[in-house]
XYZ file of C-alpha atoms in Angstrom:
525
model
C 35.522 -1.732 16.942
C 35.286 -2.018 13.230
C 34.338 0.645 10.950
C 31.836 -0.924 8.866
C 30.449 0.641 5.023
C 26.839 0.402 4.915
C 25.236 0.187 1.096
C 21.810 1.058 -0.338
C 20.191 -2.207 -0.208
C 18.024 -3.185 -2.879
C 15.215 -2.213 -0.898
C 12.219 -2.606 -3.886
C 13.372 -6.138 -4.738
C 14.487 -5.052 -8.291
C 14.936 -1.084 -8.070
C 18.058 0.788 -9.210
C 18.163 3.812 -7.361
C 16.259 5.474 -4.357
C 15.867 9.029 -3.065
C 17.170 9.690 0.158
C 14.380 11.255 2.363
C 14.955 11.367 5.875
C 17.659 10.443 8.222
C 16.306 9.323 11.012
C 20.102 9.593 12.424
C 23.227 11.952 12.950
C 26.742 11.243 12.971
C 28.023 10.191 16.720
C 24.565 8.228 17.709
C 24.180 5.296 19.093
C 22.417 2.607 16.962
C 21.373 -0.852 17.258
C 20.300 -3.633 14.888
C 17.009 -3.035 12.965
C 16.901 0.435 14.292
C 15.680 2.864 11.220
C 18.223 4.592 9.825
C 16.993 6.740 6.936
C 13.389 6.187 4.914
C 14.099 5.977 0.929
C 11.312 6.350 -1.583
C 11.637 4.407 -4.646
C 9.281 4.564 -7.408
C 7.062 1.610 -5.671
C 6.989 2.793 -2.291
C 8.633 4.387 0.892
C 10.703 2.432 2.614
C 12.547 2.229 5.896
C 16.069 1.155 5.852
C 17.092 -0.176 9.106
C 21.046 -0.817 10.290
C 22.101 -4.334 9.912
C 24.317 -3.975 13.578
C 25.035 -2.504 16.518
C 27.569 0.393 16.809
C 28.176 4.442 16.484
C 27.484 6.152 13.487
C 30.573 7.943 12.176
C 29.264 9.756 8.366
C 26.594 9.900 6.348
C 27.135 9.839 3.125
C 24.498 10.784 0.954
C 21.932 13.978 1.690
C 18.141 14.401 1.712
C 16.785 14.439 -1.563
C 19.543 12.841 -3.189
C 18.967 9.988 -5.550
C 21.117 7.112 -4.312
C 21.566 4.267 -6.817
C 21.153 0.593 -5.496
C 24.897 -0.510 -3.635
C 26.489 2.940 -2.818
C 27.498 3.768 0.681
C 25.572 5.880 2.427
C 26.543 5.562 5.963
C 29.297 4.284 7.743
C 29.118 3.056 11.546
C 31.978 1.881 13.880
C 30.489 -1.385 14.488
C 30.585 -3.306 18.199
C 33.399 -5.280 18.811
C 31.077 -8.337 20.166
C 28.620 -8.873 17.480
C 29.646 -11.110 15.276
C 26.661 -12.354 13.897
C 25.414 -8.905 13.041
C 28.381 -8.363 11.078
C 27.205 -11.736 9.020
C 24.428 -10.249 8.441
C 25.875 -6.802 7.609
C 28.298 -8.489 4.553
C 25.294 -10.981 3.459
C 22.964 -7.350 3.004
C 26.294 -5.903 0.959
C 26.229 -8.839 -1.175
C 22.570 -8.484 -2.016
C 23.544 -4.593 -3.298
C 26.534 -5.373 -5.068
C 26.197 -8.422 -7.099
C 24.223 -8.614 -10.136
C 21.550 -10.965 -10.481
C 23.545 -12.821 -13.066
C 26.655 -13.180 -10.714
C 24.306 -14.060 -8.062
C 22.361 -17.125 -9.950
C 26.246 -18.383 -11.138
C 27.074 -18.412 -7.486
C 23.816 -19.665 -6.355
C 24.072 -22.606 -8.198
C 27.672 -23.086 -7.279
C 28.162 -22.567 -3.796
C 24.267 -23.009 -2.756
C 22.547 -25.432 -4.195
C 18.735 -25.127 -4.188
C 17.960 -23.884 -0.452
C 18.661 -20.473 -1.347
C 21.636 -20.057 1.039
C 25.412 -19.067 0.403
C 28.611 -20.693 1.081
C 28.586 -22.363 4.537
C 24.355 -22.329 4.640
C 24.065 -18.518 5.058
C 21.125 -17.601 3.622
C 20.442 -14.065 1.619
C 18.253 -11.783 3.110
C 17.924 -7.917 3.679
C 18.014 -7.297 7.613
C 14.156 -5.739 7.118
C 13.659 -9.267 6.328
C 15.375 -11.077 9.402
C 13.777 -8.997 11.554
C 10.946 -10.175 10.069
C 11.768 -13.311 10.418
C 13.222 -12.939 13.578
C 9.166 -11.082 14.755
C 7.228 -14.032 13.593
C 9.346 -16.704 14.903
C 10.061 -18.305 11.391
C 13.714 -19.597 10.894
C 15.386 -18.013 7.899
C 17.156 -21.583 6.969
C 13.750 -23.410 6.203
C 12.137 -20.721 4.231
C 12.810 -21.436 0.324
C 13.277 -17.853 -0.924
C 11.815 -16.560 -4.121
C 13.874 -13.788 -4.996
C 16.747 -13.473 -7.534
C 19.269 -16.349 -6.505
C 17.811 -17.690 -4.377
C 16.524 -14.354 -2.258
C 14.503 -14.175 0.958
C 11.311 -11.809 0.663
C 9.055 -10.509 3.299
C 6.478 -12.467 1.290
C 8.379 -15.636 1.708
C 8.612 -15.548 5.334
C 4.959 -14.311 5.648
C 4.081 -17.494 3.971
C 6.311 -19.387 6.097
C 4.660 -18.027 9.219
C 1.440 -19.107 8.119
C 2.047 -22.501 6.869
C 3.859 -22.531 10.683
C 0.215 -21.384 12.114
C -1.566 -23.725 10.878
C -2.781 -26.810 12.963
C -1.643 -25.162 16.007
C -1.911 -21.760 18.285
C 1.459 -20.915 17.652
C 3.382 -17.931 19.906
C 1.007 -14.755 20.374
C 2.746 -11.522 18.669
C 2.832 -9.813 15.325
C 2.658 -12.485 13.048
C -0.218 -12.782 10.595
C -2.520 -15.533 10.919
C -5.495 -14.864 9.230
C -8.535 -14.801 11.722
C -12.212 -15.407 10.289
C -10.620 -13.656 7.234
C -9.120 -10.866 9.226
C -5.269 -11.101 9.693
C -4.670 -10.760 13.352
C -2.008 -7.586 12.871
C -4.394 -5.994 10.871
C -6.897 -6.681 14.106
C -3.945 -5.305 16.278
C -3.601 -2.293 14.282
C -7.211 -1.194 14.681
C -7.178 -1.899 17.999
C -4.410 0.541 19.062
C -5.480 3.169 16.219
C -8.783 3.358 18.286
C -6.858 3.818 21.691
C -4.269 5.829 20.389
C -6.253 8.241 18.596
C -8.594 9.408 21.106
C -5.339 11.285 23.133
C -4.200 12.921 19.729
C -4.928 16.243 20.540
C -2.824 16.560 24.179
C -0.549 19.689 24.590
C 1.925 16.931 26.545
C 4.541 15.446 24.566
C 4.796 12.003 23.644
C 8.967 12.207 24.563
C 9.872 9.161 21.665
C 13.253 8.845 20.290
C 12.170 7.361 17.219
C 9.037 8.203 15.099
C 7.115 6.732 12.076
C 5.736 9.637 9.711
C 4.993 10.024 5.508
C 7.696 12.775 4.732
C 4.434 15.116 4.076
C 3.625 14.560 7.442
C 7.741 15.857 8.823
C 7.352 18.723 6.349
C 4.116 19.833 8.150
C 5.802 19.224 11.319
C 8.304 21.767 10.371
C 6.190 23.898 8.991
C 4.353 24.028 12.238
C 7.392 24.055 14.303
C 6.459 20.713 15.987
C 8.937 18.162 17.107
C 7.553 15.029 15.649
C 9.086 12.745 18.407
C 6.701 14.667 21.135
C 3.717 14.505 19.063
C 0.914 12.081 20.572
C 0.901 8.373 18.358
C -1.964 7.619 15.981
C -1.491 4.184 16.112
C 2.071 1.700 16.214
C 3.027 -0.084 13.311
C 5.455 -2.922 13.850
C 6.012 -1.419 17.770
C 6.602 1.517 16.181
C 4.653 4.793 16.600
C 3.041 6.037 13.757
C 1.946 9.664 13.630
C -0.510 11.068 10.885
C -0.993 14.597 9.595
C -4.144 15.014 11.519
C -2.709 14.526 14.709
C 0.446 16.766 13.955
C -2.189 19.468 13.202
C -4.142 18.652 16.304
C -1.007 18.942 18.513
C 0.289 22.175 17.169
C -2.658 23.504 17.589
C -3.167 22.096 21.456
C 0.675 23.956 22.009
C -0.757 27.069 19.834
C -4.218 27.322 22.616
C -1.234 26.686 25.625
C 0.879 29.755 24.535
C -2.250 31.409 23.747
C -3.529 30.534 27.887
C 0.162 31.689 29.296
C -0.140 35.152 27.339
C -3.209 35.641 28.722
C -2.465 34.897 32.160
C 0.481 36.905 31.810
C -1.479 39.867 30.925
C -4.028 38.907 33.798
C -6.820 38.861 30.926
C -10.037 37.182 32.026
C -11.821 34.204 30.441
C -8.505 32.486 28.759
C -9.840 29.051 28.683
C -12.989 30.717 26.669
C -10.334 32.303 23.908
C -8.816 29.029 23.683
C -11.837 27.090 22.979
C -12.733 29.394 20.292
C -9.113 29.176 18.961
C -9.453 25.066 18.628
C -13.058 25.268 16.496
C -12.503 28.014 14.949
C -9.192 27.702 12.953
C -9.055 26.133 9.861
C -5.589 24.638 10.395
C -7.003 22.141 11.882
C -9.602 21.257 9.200
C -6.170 20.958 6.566
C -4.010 17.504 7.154
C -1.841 17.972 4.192
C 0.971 20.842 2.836
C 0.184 21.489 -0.778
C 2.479 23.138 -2.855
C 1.611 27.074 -3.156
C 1.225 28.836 -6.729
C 4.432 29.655 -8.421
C 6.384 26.591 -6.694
C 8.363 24.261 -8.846
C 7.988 20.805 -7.822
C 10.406 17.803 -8.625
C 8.768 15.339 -11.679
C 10.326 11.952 -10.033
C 9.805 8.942 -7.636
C 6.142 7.643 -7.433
C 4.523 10.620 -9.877
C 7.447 9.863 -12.596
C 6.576 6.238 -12.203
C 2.813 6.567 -12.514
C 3.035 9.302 -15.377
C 5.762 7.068 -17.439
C 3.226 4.263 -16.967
C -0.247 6.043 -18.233
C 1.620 7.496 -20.743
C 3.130 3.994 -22.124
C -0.440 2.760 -21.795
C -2.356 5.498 -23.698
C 0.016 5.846 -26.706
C 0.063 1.892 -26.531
C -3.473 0.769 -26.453
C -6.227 2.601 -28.701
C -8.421 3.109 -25.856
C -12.448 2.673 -25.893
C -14.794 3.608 -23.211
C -18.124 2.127 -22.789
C -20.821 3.908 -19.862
C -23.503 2.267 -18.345
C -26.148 2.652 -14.838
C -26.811 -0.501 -13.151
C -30.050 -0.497 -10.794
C -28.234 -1.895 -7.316
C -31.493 -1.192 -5.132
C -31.141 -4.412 -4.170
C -27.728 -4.901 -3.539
C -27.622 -1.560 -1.129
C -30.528 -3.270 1.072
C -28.034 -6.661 1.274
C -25.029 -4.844 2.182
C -27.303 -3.399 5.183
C -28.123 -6.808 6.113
C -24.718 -7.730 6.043
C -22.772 -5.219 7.653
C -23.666 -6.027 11.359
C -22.335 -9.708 10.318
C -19.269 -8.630 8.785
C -18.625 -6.518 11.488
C -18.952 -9.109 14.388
C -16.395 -11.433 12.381
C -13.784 -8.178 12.361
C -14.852 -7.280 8.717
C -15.479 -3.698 7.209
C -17.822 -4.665 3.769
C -18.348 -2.000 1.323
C -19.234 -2.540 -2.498
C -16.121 -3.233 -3.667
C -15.875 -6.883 -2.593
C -19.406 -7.453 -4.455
C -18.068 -5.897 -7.643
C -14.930 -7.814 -7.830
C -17.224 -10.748 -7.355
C -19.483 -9.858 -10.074
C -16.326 -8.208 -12.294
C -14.819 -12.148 -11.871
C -17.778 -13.789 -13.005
C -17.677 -12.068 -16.311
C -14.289 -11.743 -16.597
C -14.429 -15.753 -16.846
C -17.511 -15.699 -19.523
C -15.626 -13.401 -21.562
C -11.651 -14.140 -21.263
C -10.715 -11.468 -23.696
C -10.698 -9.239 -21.256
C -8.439 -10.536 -18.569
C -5.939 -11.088 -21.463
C -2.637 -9.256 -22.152
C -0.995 -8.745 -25.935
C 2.118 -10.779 -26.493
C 3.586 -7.971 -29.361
C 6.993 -10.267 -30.014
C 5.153 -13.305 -30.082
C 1.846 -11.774 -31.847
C -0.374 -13.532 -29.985
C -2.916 -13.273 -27.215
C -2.363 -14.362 -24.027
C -5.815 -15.571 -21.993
C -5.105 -15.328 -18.773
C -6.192 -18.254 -16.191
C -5.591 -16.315 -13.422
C -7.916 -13.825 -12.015
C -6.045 -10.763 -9.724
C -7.912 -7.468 -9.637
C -6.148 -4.433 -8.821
C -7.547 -1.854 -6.481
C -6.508 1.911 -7.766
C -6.015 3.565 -4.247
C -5.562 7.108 -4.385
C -2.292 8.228 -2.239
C -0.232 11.413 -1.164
C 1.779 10.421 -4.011
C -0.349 9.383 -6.416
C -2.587 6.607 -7.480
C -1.067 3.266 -6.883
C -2.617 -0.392 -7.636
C -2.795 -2.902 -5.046
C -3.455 -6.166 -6.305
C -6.020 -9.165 -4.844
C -4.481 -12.388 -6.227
C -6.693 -15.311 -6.850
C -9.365 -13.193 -5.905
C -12.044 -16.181 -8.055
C -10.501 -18.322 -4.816
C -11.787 -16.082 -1.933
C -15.149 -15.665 -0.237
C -16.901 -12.072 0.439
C -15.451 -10.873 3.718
C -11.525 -12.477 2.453
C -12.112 -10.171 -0.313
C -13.280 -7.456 1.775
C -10.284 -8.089 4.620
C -7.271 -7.948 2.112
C -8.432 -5.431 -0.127
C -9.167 -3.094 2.642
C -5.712 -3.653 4.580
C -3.932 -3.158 1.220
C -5.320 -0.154 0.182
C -4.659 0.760 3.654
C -1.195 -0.171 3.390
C -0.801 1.715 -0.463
C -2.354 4.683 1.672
C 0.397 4.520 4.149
C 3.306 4.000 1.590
C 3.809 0.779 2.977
C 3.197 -1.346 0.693
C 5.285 -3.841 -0.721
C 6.437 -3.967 -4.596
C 5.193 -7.679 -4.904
C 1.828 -6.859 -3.486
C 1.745 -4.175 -6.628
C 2.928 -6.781 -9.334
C 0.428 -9.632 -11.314
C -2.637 -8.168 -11.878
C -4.949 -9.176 -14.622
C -8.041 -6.185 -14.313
C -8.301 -2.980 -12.287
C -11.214 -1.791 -10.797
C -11.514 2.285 -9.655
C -13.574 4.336 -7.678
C -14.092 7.495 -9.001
C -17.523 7.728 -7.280
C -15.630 8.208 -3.754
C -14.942 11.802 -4.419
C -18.207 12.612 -6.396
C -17.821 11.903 -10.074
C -20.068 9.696 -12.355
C -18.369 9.020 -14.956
C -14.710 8.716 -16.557
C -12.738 7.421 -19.057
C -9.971 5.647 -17.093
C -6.697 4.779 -18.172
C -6.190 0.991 -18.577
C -3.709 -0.240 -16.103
C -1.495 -1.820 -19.149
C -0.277 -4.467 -20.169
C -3.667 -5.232 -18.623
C -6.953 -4.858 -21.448
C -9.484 -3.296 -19.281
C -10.675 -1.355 -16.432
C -13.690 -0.286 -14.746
C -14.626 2.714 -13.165
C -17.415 2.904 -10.484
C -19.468 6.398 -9.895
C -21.244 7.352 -6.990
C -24.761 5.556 -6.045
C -27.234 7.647 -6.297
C -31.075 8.056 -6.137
C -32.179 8.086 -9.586
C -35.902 8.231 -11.265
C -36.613 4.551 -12.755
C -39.645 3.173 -14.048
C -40.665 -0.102 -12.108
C -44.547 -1.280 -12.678
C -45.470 1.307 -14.424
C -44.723 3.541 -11.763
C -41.871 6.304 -11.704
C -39.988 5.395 -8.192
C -36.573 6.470 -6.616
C -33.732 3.925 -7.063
C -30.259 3.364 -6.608
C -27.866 4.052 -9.277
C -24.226 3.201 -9.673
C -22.570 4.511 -13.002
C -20.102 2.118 -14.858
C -17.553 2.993 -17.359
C -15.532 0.264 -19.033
C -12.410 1.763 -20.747
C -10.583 -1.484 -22.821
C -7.102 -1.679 -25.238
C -9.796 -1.765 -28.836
C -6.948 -3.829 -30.392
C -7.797 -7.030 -28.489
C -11.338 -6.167 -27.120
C -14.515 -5.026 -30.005
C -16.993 -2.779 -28.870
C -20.119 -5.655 -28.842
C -17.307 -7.625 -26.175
C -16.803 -4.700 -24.254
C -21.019 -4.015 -23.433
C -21.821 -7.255 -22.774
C -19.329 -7.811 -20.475
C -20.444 -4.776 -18.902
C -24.303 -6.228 -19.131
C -23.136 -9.647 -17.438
C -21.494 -7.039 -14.951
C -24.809 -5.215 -14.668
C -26.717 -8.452 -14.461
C -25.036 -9.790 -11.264
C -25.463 -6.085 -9.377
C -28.744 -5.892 -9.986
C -29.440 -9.086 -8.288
C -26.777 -9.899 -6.015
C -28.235 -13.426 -4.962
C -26.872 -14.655 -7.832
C -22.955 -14.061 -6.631
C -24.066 -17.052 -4.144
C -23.546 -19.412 -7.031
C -20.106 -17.804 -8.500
């Protein structure tokens, strides 16, 4: 056996540094390839890092909390005599987090040509993304990576996979082929969420070794005094189980009604099973799913919230910001989405608004370029983009994060519907991936979700504009003469005033308006 360094990959495809926030091992276990060893959050996402071989963990290296920059050691593991090939892959993964990208291009062009592979056809890729690889059945060697020198991404072999699907049924399994707009894993995923769900609140444990869980979601565990491994799963994720706060709560309180039952018996006092029931609906732990911070706590300005507070404040005290409001009668367009929803539904498709607003938000984005445009300051000039990807602000544990919908001018209704909604699903979960973050051109946010009306959002720069949507509500409007009830949505359009006037930014809202208000004419956009 070899004792083998392990490095902090780069594990954001670009980061610097990550903060160490669970290990998911202790010195003298067992661990095999791809198991998780630790989860890192960067200040794109939380990620699991997984070993690249097979062996016995002998230190770690670098504690919770600790912010780990990209190619130090964090773990060492006395690797398996016999696995050779894992010990490729555990130098090619070292290579990633210790050259530069400048090195790496110079030796890319030396040694590999232009199939993205090293000397003697190795190719580069993080193990996350062989096991990828290895899960959809796509072979690492044909897939044409897009990363720096020459890089495989997740992306890249999720494109592979798909170009693979295509023209025939392919092997059944995880991979993502998209079904009637629906990606088949995001089909999976329901499917077990529904099954898994319903035995959440069981006093038995679950027994796992190995658990998927938000670090909000161990804290509560703790605070509970739950063991998170014996907690019932919400759903799996990559044949992984995933458990959510909700179900954490329900379980501690199932074990809190169990103790409750023994005491009682103990003291041989009648109608247990009656206290217990009035335990489970009547405490309000169970109505809480997250662990706030209490008054008078200090907590750490870093990861995600640094990232997203660096970023509005850039764009505020960058862009002189304007906000326009405006109401939008979408009568019409609630009655459709009725009509709709059973058919969305029996293709596999959830449709809300959204979809019909990025439709609509598209449409005028393309009569009135300005504002999917983006300020070249070293250049001084203004760059129209021809590209249409609207971003989707998703509001998470750790803040709001943007999910983007390329091409989204290229995609019908229930496409729209189908990757926005696993996205934001995805941003929700902290699963997301960096390049599914990057490219947008205009942001759309719901503010109306939680209550509000109206806002004056923050433009998502070096984007020009965003919109906010309020809640629909029933509103007094004059039609015939007559004063009826209506739907109302609220609109506010905040825009950089440097590139967009105040005349652009209304009737850009009004073609906006215009397409709402009668949603039969999306059919011809």
């Amino acid at each position: 056996m070899a004792l083998k360094e392990f490095k902090l990959p780069d594990v954001g495809e670009g980061v610097a540094e990550g903060e160490l926030v669970t290990w998911h091992v202790a010195p003298g276990d067992e661990v095999t390839e791809d198991q998780v060893l630790a989860e890192v959050e960067t200040d794109k996402a939380l990620v699991d890092v997984p070993s690249p071989f097979n062996g016995t963990v002998e230190e770690l290296l670098a504690e919770e909390g600790e912010v780990v920059p990209v190619g130090n050691v964090i773990i060492t593991i006395q690797e398996d005599g016999d696995d050779d090939e894992a010990a490729a892959d555990a130098e090619a993964a070292d290579a990633d987090a210790e050259t530069p990208d400048s090195e790496a291009a110079e030796s890319g062009a030396d040694d590999a040509g232009d199939d993205g592979s090293g000397p003697g056809g190795r190719v580069f890729a993080p193990p996350s993304v062989r096991r990828l690889a290895r899960e959809l059945g796509v072979s690492l060697e044909s897939v044409d990576g897009s990363g720096p020198s020459g890089r495989v991404t997740e992306g890249d072999v999720r494109a592979a996979a798909e170009d693979d699907g295509e023209g025939d049924d392919g092997p059944t399994g995880p991979r993502t082929v998209q079904t009637n707009g629906k990606s088949a894993t995001a089909k999976r995923d329901e499917g077990t969420s529904a099954s898994a769900t319903s035995s959440a609140a069981s006093a038995e444990s679950a027994d796992r070794e190995q658990t998927l869980a938000a670090p909000a979601t161990r804290a509560l565990a703790k605070e509970k005094g739950v063991d998170i491994d014996a907690v019932p799963a919400t759903e799996m994720r990559d044949g992984e189980a995933f458990v959510s706060p909700e179900a954490v709560e329900e379980y501690a309180q199932a074990q809190r009604e169990a103790q409750a039952a023994d005491a009682e018996a103990v003291a041989a006092e009648a109608d247990a099973g009656t206290a217990t029931a009035e335990a489970t609906s009547g405490s309000p732990a169970a109505e809480s799913a997250e662990v706030e911070p209490g008054a008078g706590e200090r907590v750490p300005y870093k990861g995600v919230r640094k990232a997203i507070g660096d970023q509005m404040q850039r764009s505020k005290y960058t862009a002189p910001h304007v906000t326009h409001h405006d109401e939008v009668d979408v009568t019409e367009l609630v009655e459709l989405r009725e009509q709709l929803k059973p058919v969305a539904e029996e293709r596999g498709s959830r449709l809300t608004y959204m979809p019909f607003v990025m439709k609509a938000v598209v449409a005028a984005l393309k009569d009135f370029p300005y504002l999917n445009s983006q300020l070249d300051e070293e250049n001084e000039e203004i760059v129209l983009r021809d590209e249409y990807n609207i971003g989707v602000a998703a509001a998470t544990d750790a803040g709001l994060l943007v999910p983007v919908v390329h091409d989204a001018d290229r995609k019908g209704m229930l496409e729209l519907a189908d990757e926005m909604n696993e996205k934001v699903e995805k941003a929700r979960n902290r699963k997301i991936a960096p390049e599914e973050m990057r490219g947008g051109t205009f942001t759309i946010t719901n503010t109306g979700g939680i209550g509000g009306e109206y806002a004056t959002p923050i433009v998502n720069y070096p984007e020009v504009a965003i919109l906010a949507l309020g809640a629909i509500k029933d509103k007094p409007r004059v039609v015939d003469g007559e004063v009826v009830p209506r739907k109302v949505l609220t609109l506010s359009l905040s825009f950089d005033h440097r590139i967009v006037d105040g005349a652009q930014g209304a009737r850009f809202t009004n073609r906006v308006k215009e397409l709402l208000e009668d949603p039969k004419l999306l059919v011809l956009e």
